[in-house]
XYZ file of C-alpha atoms in Angstrom:
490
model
C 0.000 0.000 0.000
C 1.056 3.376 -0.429
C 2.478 5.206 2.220
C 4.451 8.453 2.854
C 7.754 6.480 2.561
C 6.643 5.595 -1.172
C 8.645 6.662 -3.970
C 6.047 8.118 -6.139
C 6.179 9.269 -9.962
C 3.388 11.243 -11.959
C 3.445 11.433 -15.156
C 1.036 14.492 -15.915
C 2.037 18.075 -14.601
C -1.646 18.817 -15.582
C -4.879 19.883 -12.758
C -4.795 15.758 -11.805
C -1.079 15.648 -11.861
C -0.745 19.018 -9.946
C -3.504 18.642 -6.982
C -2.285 14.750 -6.340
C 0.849 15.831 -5.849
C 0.419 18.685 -3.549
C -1.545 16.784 -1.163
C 1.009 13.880 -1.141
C 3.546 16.675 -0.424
C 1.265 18.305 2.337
C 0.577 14.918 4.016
C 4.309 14.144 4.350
C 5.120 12.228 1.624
C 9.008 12.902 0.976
C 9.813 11.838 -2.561
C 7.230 12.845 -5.278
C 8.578 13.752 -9.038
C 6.390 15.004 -11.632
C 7.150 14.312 -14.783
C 5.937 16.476 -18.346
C 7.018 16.834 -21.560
C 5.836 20.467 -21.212
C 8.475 23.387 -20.015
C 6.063 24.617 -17.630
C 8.570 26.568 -15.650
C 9.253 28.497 -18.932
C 5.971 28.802 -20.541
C 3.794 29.469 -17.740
C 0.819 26.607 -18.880
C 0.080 29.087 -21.544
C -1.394 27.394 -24.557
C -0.021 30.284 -27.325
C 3.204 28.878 -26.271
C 2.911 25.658 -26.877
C 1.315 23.804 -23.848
C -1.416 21.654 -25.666
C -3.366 20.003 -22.837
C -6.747 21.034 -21.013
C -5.486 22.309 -18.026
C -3.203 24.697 -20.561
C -6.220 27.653 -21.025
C -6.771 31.171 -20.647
C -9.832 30.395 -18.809
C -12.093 28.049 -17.643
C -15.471 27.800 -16.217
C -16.339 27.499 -12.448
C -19.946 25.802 -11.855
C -21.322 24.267 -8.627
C -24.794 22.815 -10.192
C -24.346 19.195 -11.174
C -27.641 18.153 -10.512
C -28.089 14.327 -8.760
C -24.829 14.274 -8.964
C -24.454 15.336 -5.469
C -21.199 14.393 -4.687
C -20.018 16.295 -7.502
C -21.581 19.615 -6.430
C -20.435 19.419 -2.624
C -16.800 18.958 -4.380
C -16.946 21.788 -6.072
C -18.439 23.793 -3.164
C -15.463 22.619 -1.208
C -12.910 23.545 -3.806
C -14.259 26.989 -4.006
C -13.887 27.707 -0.491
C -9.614 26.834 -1.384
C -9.968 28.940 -4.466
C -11.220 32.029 -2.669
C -8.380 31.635 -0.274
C -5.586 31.269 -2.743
C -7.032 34.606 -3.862
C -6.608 36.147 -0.530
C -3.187 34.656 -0.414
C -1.886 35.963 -3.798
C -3.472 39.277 -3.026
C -2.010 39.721 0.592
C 1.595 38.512 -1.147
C 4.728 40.640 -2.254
C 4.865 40.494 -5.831
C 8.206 38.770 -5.411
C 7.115 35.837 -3.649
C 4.785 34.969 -6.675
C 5.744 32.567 -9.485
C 5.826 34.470 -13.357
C 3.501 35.890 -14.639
C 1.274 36.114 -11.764
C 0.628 39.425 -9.834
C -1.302 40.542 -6.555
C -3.951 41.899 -9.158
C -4.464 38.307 -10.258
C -7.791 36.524 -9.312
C -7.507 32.302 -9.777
C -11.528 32.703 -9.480
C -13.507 35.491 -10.245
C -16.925 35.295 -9.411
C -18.559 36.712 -12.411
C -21.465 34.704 -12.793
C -22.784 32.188 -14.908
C -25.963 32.460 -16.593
C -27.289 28.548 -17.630
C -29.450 29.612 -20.672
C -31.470 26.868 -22.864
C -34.126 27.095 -25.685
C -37.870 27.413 -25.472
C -40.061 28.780 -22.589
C -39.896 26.066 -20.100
C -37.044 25.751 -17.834
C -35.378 22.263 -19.413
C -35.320 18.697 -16.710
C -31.549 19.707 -16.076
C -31.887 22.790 -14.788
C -34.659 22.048 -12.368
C -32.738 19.038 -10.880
C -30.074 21.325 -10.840
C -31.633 24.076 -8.540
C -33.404 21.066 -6.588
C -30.937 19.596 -5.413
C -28.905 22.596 -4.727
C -32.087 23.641 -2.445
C -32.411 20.527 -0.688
C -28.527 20.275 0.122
C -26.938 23.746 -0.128
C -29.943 26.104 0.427
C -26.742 29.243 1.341
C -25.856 28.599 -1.972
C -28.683 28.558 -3.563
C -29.926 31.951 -2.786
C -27.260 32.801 -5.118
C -29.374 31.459 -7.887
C -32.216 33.489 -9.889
C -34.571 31.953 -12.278
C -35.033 34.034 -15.756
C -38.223 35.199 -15.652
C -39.328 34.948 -12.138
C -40.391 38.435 -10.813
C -39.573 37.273 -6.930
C -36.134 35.830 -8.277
C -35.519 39.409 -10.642
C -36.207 41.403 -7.035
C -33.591 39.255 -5.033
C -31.094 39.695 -7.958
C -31.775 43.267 -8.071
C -30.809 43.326 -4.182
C -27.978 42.199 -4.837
C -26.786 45.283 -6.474
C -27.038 46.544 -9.927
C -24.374 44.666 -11.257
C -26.666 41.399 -10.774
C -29.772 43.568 -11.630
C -28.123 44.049 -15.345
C -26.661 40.458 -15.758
C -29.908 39.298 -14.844
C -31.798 41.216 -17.620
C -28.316 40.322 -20.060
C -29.746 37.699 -22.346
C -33.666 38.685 -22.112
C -33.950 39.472 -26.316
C -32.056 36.459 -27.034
C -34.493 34.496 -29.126
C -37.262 37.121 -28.586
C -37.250 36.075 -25.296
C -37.885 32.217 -25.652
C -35.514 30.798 -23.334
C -35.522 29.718 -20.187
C -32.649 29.064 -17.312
C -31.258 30.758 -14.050
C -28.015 33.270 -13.468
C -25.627 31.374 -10.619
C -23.974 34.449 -8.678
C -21.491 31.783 -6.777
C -19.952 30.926 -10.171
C -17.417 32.480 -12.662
C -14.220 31.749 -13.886
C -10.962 30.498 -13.322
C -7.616 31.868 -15.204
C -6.194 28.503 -16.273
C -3.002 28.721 -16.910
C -2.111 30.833 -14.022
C -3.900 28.247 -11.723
C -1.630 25.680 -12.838
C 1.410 28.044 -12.138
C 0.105 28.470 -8.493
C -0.265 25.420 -8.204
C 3.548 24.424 -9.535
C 4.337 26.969 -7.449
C 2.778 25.604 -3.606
C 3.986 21.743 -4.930
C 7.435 23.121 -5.392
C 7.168 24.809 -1.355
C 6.223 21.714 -0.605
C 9.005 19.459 -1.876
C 7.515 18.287 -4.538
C 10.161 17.998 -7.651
C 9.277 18.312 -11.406
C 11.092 16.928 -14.407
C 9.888 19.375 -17.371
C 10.665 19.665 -21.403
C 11.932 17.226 -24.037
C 13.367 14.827 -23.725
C 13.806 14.429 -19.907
C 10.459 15.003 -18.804
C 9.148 13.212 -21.508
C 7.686 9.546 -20.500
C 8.741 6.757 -23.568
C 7.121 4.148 -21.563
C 6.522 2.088 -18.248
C 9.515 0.067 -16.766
C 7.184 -2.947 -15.453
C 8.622 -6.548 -14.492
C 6.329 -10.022 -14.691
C 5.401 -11.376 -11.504
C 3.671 -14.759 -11.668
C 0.608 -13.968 -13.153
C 0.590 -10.598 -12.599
C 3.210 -7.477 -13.301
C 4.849 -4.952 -11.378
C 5.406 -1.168 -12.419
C 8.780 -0.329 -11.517
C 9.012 3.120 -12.823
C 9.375 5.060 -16.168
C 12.194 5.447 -18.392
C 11.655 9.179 -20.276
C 13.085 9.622 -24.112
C 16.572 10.647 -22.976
C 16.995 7.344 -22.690
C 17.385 7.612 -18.609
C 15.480 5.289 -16.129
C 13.211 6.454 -12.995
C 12.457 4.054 -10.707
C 9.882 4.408 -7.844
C 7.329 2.511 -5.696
C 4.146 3.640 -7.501
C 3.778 5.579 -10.817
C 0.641 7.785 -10.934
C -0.660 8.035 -14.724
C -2.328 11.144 -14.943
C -1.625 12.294 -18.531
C -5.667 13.570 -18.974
C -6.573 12.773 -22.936
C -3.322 10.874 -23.585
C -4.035 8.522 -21.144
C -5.096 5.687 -23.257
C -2.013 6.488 -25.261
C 0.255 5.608 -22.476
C -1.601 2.462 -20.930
C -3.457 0.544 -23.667
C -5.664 -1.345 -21.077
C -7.339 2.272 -20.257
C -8.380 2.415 -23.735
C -12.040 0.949 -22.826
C -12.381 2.982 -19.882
C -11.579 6.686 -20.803
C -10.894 8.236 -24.297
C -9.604 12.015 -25.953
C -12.567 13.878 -27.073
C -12.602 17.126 -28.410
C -14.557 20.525 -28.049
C -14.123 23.287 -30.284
C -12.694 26.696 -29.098
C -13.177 29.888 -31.010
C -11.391 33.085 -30.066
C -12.331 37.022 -30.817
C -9.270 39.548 -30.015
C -11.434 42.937 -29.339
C -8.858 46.178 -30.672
C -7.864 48.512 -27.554
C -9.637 50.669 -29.459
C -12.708 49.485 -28.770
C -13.379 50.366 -25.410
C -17.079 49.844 -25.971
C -16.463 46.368 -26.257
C -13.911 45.985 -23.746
C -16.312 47.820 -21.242
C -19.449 45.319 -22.613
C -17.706 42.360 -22.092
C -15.648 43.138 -18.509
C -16.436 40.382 -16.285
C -18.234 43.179 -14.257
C -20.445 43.666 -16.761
C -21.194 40.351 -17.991
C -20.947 36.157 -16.427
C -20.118 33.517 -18.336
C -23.085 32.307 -20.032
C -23.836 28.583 -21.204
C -26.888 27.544 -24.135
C -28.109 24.470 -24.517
C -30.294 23.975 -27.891
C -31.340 20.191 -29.264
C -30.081 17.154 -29.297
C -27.683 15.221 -31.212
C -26.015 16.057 -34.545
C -27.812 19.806 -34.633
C -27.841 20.310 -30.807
C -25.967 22.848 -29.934
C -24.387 23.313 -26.010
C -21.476 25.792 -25.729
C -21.221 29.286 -24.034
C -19.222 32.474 -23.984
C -16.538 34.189 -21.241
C -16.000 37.623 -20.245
C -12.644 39.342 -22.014
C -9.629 38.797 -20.450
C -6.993 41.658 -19.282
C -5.416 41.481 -22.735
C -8.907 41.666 -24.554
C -9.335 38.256 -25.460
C -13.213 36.843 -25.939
C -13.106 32.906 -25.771
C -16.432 30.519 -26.849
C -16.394 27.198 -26.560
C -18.762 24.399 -28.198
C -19.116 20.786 -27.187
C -22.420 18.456 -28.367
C -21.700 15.290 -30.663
C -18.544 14.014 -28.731
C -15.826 13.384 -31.268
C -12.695 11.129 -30.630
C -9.177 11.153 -32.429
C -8.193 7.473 -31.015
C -4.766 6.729 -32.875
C -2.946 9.605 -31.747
C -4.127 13.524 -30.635
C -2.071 15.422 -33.326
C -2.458 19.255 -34.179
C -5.546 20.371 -36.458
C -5.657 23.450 -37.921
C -9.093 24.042 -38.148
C -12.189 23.015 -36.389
C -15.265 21.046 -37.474
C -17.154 22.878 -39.698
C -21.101 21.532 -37.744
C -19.750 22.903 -34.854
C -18.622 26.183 -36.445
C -21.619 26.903 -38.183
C -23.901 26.316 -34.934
C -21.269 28.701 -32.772
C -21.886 31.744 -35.830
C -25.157 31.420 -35.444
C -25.687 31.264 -31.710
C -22.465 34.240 -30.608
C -24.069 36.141 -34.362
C -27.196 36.124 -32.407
C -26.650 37.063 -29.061
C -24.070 39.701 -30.237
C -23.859 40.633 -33.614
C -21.757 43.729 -33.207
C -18.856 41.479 -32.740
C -19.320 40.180 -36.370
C -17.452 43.367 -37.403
C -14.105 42.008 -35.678
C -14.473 38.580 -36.736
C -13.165 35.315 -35.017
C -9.309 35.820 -34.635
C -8.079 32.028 -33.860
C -9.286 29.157 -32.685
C -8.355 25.334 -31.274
C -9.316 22.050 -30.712
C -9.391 21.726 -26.900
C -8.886 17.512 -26.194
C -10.174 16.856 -22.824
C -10.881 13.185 -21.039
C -14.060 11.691 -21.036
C -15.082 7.752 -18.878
C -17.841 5.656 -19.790
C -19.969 7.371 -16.969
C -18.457 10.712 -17.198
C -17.231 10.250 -13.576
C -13.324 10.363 -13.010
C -11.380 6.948 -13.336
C -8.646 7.411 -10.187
C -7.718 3.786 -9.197
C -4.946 1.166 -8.820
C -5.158 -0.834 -12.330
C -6.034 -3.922 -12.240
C -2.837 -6.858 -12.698
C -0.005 -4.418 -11.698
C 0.179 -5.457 -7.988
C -0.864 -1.556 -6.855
C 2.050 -0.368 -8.324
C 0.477 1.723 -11.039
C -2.305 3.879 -10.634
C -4.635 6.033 -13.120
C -6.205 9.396 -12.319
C -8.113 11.308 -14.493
C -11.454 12.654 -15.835
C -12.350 15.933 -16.759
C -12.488 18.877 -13.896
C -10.426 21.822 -13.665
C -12.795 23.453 -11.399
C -11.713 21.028 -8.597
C -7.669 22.036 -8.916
C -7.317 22.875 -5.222
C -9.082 19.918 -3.616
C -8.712 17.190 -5.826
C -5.764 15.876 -4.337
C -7.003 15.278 -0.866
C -9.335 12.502 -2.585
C -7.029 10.959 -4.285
C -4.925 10.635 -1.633
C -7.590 8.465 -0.132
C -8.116 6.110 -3.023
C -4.052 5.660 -3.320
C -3.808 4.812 0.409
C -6.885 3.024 0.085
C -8.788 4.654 2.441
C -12.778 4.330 1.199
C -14.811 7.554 0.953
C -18.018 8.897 -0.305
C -16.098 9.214 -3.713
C -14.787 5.458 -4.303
C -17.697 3.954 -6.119
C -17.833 6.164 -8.469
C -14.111 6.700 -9.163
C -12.991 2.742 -9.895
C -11.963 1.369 -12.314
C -13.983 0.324 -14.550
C -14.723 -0.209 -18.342
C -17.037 -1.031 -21.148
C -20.105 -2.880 -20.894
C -21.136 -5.304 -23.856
C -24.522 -4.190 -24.942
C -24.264 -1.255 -22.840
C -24.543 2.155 -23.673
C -21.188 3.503 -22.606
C -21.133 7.319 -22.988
C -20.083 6.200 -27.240
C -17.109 4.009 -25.539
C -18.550 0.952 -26.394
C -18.106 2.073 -30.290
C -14.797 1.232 -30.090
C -11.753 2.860 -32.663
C -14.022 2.176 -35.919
C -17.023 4.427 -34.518
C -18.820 7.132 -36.446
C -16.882 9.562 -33.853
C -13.951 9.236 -35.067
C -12.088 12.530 -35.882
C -11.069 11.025 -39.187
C -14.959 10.687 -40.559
C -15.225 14.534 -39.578
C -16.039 17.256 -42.146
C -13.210 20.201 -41.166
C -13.808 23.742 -41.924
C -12.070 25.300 -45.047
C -10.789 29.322 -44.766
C -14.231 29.447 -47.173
C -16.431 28.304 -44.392
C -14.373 30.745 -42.274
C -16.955 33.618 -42.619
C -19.320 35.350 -39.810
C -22.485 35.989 -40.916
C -25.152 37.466 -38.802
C -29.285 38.058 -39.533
C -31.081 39.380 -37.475
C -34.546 41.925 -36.335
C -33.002 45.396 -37.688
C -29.667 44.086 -37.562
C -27.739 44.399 -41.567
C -26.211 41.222 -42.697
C -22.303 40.983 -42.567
C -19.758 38.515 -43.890
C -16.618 39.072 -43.034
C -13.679 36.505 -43.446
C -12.231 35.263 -40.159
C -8.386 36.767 -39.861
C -6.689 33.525 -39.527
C -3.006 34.415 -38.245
C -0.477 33.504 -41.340
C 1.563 30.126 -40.136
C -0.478 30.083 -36.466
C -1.036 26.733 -35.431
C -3.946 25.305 -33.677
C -2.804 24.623 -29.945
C -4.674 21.489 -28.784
């Protein structure tokens, strides 16, 4: 069993990598080594320099509704509370004590909002599990909450200040009005990328020690030895051709996870949403103003099912004036090997122009500026997978899933499962894997399944065009300014 005299490895610098480790480190465990092929001391998780896994955003949402997923939503409550201090602790700091690039000014988790929008009149099943079960186990919380449409919910928001008073009334033209949903006050955003520095940053105060960058930090496969019937991990050796050795390797490598052990191949796989980016000029301080996260949440849409469904959202600018959307419906796999794409799919393009065209068509006179393929880590129940694997004598573990929003708390839980210590959070984080005859969240299509990345219709620069109709609003079609030699950054 694992103990604090373990020699443990993780191969992953990523949110699963990052919290695991800094709760071994915390809990006295002496001798923990991350491993990445990313220079994240150098490049600061930031995906425009190269860092090409989820955790590596500008942004990322930060929601507490998960409907009968219970344990899910007290996690998240729980992980908010750490976020909210690591914003009191960066704020109260010298700027010298910080890791690059962050500042005092920096908020991990801004609590902007997020308005859950849908189509049609009638508030959709998910929402009102949602705000059910948030009532029944987190009322505190769910005063934060106000239903679209609700005259006692549009007074409470309205107490809140004007601020909430404004974001509530945000989205109320959207489809003349024919939507339904509710605006969650105790939600916002995260900034990514400098998350995942913080984080580097308290494992390193810790003890924790990280092998970064080609090829040193760069895993070329398991060292594992045959034991009877079973096998034995004995550590990694990395592509400089120099062997690790350690008591339990933790394989937290998010969408590349198959990739590096074959036998999780039935139990997780890469999928892919599309991300879309808009780069408003410093000139327009209209814009800038519009969409300051004071001014505006995060907003989600859900529209349909299936091939024409549409679920994706919108976040407030950044500091450097950067507008990000994301889309995510038909989950679509790349199951040889996640390579750069230098497009997106063209459904899912066409379905974001129409949905950001109507909601704000003043931003069709900018255009989309770049976008990217973000890969993230999906299980045949959508819960994480964070378990010794089966036939390697506890000596290799997996740990992933898809959850940035749970960064600072993470950690303790796995901590549990690797000593094996049994929580509210075991049965629903073992292993496990496909089903026959099953339906298995698409898993159970297998490699040759209509999924596949390679059966996918990609936007060409002609699709790349913003067009937006709508009441009194002129038609425009303006070609997207894709960046000469930018690559996607997945």
């Amino acid at each position: 069993m694992t103990t604090p005299q373990s020699r443990v490895i993780i191969v992953g610098g990523g949110v699963f990598g990052l919290s695991t480790a800094l709760w071994l480190a915390r809990s006295g465990y002496k001798d923990v080594t991350i491993f990445d092929r990313c220079n994240f001391d150098t490049n600061y998780y930031n995906p425009a320099d190269g860092c090409d896994g989820a955790s590596a955003d500008i942004n990322k949402i930060f929601r507490a509704t998960y409907g009968s997923q219970e344990h899910s939503q007290d996690l998240a409550l729980e992980a908010r509370d750490i976020w909210l201090e690591w914003n009191r602790s960066i704020k109260e700091s010298h700027p010298s004590d910080l890791p690059r690039p962050l500042t005092p000014e920096d908020e991990l988790l801004t609590l902007c909002g997020v308005y859950h929008l849908a189509d049609g009149p009638d508030m959709i099943p998910r929402y009102v599990e949602n705000l059910r079960v948030m009532e029944d186990t987190a009322p505190s919380f769910r005063d934060l909450q106000f239903i679209k449409d609700n005259a006692a919910d549009e007074k409470r928001a309205g107490a809140r200040g004007t601020e909430w008073a404004k974001k509530y009334h945000l989205f109320d033209q959207f489809k003349n009005g024919a939507t339904n949903g509710f605006l969650d006050a105790g939600s916002g955003i995260t900034l990514a990328d400098k998350a995942c520095v913080y984080a580097r940053h308290l494992c390193q105060k810790a003890g924790v020690k990280f092998v970064l960058g080609r090829p040193h930090g760069e895993l070329d496969r398991l060292i594992t030895e045959e034991i009877g019937t079973s096998k034995q991990v004995k550590g990694i050796k990395t592509r400089d051709g120099l062997t690790h050795f350690a008591d339990l390797v933790v394989v937290a490598c998010g969408p590349w996870t198959a990739g590096v052990l074959p036998e999780a191949s039935r139990s997780v796989e890469a999928t892919m949403g599309t991300v879309m980016f808009i780069d408003i000029p410093e000139d327009r301080k209209d814009l800038r103003e519009k969409f300051h996260p004071d001014n505006i949440p995060v907003w989600r849409f859900i529209q349909g099912e299936g091939e024409g469904g549409y679920e994706g959202g919108g976040f407030p600018i950044t500091r450097e004036g950067r507008l990000k959307f994301g889309f995510r419906a038909r989950k679509i796999i790349q199951q040889k090997r996640i390579q750069p794409i230098h497009t997106v799919p063209l459904y899912g393009l066409e379905l974001m122009k129409q949905v950001i065209g109507g909601l704000f068509p003043e931003l069709a006179e900018i255009g989309f500026t770049d976008s990217r393929l973000c890969w993230y880590t999906d299980s045949i129940d959508n819960e994480f997978v964070i378990d010794y694997v089966p036939g390697y004598s506890d000596s290799l573990f997996i740990c992933t899933g898809h959850g940035f929003k749970f960064l600072p708390i993470l950690g303790k839980y796995v901590k549990n499962q690797l000593e094996k210590v049994p929580d509210r959070f075991t049965p629903f984080w073992k292993w496990r894997s496909v089903e026959e005859g099953k339906n298995c969240n698409g898993l159970e299509e297998g490699e040759a399944g209509p999924r596949e990345m390679s059966k996918l219709k990609l936007a060409k620069p002609q699709d790349f065009q913003f067009t937006v109709k709508g009441s009194g609003t002129s038609s425009n079609s303006l070609r997207l300014n894709v960046r000469s030699g930018e690559k996607s950054q997945l």
